[in-house]
Amino acid sequence: MAGIYDNPEMIGAFLDEVEEQLQLLEEGILELEQNGETPEVIQKIFRVAHTLKGSSSAIGFEKMKILTHEMENVLDKIRNHRLKATKPVINILFQCLDNLRLLKRDFLSDRNDIKTDISSVLGELNKVLSGEYNQNENTTEKKDIIVKNIDQSNVNTIFALDINQQIQIEQAIKAGLNCWLCEVKISNDSLMKLARVYLIYNYFNEIGTVIGTEPNILEIQDDAEISKVSYLVITQLDAKTIETKAHNELMDVDSIKVYPYDTDVLQHQLAITENKKEERNDSILNKDNGIERKISQTVRVDVEKLEKMMNLVGELVIEQTRIAQVGNALHNRYTSDNTVEELLEISNHVSRIISELQEDVMKTRMLPIQQLFNRFPRMVRDLSESLNKEVELILEGGETEMDRSIIEDITDPLIHLIRNAIDHGIETPEKRVKAGKTSKGVLRISAFHQENHVVITVEDDGRGIDLKKVKETATKKQILTAQEAESLSEHEIINLIFYTGFSTSQTVTDISGRGVGMDIVRSRIDKLNGIIDIETKQGEGTKFILKLPLTLAILTGLLVKINRETYAIPMSNVLEIVRKPEDEIEYVKGQAVAVIRGKVLPLIWLHDYFNILRPERKKNIFIVVLGVAEKRFGLVVDELVGNQEIVVKPLGSYVGKVEGFSGATILGDGSVACILDVVGIAKMVGSKRVSKIDFEQSEK
Amino acid sequence: MNELLDIQYVVYELDNERYALKISDIYEIIKMQKITVVHNSKPFLEGVINLRGKIVPVVNLHKRFGLNNYSTTKSTRIVVLKSRDEMVGIIVDRVNQVIKFSDVQPPPEMVAGIDGSYFEGIGITDSGVVSILKIDKVLYE
């Protein structure tokens, strides 16, 4: 491929555009399926195919160009009412969409090695074009009419002319040219009728201009079909001349009849289409205005630049905290100094500006979750179709904005949850009716902000999680013993579904049953420092609640002290902070636990893990209750410092990955504090290293 | 060893022994500051510091070479180097001077009780010998 295509900016712009157009395409096809065929929706889909064809050929992406070109042909037929958008056709359009997605993916990974095979979908498109689907009956009907009309010796209406052709004719007539309808009967002895028809076409093109043919000679597949072809020709010659000239000069022709083309009909048609065109132009104009306004307001920015900006703002936040601290120190030292007062005032002002700036920069990274939601209708449609279930999808709160990278990271978990809800949750229509529900299941996905978090819920009104079955499966798969299973709380049983390889499903299908889905959900939510809650009621449905931080780069941290060292804990993981008398701590098999709000929580002393002495026994201990994904536990800390905006910085590759820390941050006094990795610490629960020491302590 | 003669070296002290590093490897020399411990990381990693908004790891060479551990004095410094595109600080007892060597000898098997393979060579000066460290090897192996 030539070098100009290697320009990364061009490729980037191309990929962005493709993504956008594919989204539009999906919307369009879904709309077509749901609301049936309207000129607007066909036009919308057509426009997408056309845009994609243009941009893919500009970048030299042949396969995509070919596919979109074929799509255009089919859509054009639908647009001209020569093909109906029936179910099989829509399914093929969906196939095209999938293929385009694959092509885009291939293009992204390696432009010179496009693996996706589009030949099968091209074949399907060709079948559609040749009328193998619904067109059969229509065309024969049409043909009958045509034949009838021709029998009535003169027909003008058989030509379905598009606006350009009509204008061409009109202009020709104005210029003093004649427009003739030449009906040519091909002799039955002709061996290659199709070739003959083309030759005649070329012949007419020499003596004039052929506007159109009926039947369309470009679409004729089979020689046998051809007997009579009408050509609409603009020429200077008169009818008689053409008739004799053609008769003498053309071979394999039985007869040629030339009729004048009724321009009144044309005028009429023209008037109608012109009106329509105006209308359409109006609507297009309006739409264009809307788009234009939007474009002038947005700028595409490389994410890396935003990231850099975010880092800089992060540094500003840190330095500002330092200025404020120094200011306060000065104020304490020189209480009556006006200049110090002024400094504090400025410092306050600057900090307000910085926090505003921080918010704005953060917002530039935010996208409405709608973008992710848009993918679901199609998915739910396909799934429910293949599982023979009726599902109504309700999407709420699509305008909720969240960090770009978080949206990317929750895509997979949400997809798994939706698959599970449809496959395991929602019952078949028959079962639903039997259970006294409506036959159509409801899957509701909603997103909303709650304080500094985004909450996403996935809720179905299906059969709910069967706790008994979960318990049985867990013991059968030897995740735990029957005895252990008996002692679990309801909450703990539900959480068993997050185990790798856990699935209550008897059969493995291509949709679910392998037991990896929930594991993926958990690990992703872990990674994002999010929290999962499950509410389920047998027979009534299941609700998954995902609580995620708004953004990853700057977060609110709870600062605590362990052994006089300061540590930060992401606030999104902190559920509550409690103070407990030391003697209320109990030990279960060597693991320290505390009962907080009726729940038994394991406790962790990081002192043990860090090999430092636990502090002198005090009457009360501070327990920070932490949650990560489905896990809950208490972390014992020596002192609480307060909460603060912290900027997450990596520890660097030299230090590498250290268990228990997710990074570091710089505090107001310029010193570094490590950020505790709540996921890593959660894993320490029950690990020998910590519990053994607990055990020794309990022995004392 | 002749190519080592034209290079400028920074001479510093660890436990009363003199060592040298190429000046081009050194990013910055700063005063001792509060180092935040990172528990359960590399054994000779003293911790991390904040260098103008960047988190920089600090290595304890005394521990690395099994020398008497340092005690922070007025002259204790953190030498920040660029090694494998990453900034790493090392704690030294004192930074002496910038010099060129009149001669560089290949290192013997052991240098002041440390394996000779950690050294580029031994630099000869008027005031005695200085060991030139292979810093990448010291930090990463």
Short mmCIF file of C-alpha atoms in Angstrom, two decimals, chain A residues 315 322 565 567 609-612 649-656 658-659 661 664-666 669-674 689, chain B residues 33-34 36-42 44-45 47-55 57 59 84 86-88 138-140:
data_model
loop_
_atom_site.label_atom_id
_atom_site.label_comp_id
_atom_site.label_asym_id
_atom_site.label_seq_id
_atom_site.Cartn_x
_atom_site.Cartn_y
_atom_site.Cartn_z
CA GLU A 315 0.47 18.36 39.92
CA ARG A 322 1.42 22.75 49.66
CA GLU A 565 3.40 5.93 57.91
CA TYR A 567 -1.33 5.53 53.43
CA TYR A 609 1.93 -8.21 56.65
CA PHE A 610 4.59 -5.51 56.73
CA ASN A 611 6.43 -7.29 59.55
CA ILE A 612 6.13 -4.41 61.96
CA LYS A 649 1.01 7.99 40.28
CA PRO A 650 2.66 4.73 39.34
CA LEU A 651 5.49 3.44 41.49
CA GLY A 652 7.51 2.99 38.34
CA SER A 653 8.91 -0.07 36.66
CA TYR A 654 11.98 -0.20 38.87
CA VAL A 655 9.90 -0.78 41.96
CA GLY A 656 7.59 -2.96 39.93
CA VAL A 658 4.27 -4.66 44.90
CA GLU A 659 1.46 -6.63 46.43
CA PHE A 661 -0.01 -1.16 46.75
CA ALA A 664 1.65 6.33 45.20
CA THR A 665 0.56 9.88 45.64
CA ILE A 666 2.18 13.09 46.80
CA ASP A 669 3.79 18.37 52.63
CA GLY A 670 5.57 17.02 49.56
CA SER A 671 6.09 13.57 50.98
CA VAL A 672 5.00 10.42 49.24
CA ALA A 673 2.23 8.15 50.48
CA CYS A 674 1.53 4.72 49.05
CA ARG A 689 0.67 -15.40 56.67
CA GLN B 33 14.99 13.91 52.32
CA LYS B 34 12.15 11.97 53.80
CA THR B 36 8.64 6.74 52.12
CA VAL B 37 9.00 3.03 52.80
CA VAL B 38 7.42 0.61 50.35
CA HIS B 39 6.94 -2.56 52.33
CA ASN B 40 7.53 -5.94 50.75
CA SER B 41 9.36 -4.62 47.73
CA LYS B 42 13.01 -5.25 46.76
CA PHE B 44 17.63 -2.99 49.19
CA LEU B 45 15.00 -0.48 48.05
CA GLY B 47 11.73 3.64 49.51
CA VAL B 48 10.42 6.35 47.22
CA ILE B 49 10.78 10.13 47.18
CA ASN B 50 8.99 12.97 45.45
CA LEU B 51 11.25 14.64 42.93
CA ARG B 52 9.25 17.61 41.70
CA GLY B 53 6.08 15.64 41.28
CA LYS B 54 7.68 12.43 40.09
CA ILE B 55 7.89 9.33 42.25
CA PRO B 57 12.74 5.00 43.90
CA VAL B 59 18.22 2.38 46.52
CA ARG B 84 17.34 2.11 31.59
CA GLU B 86 14.08 5.32 34.52
CA MET B 87 15.12 7.63 37.30
CA VAL B 88 16.59 5.89 40.32
CA VAL B 138 24.20 -2.98 40.47
CA LEU B 139 20.60 -1.82 40.22
CA TYR B 140 19.04 -4.59 38.19
#
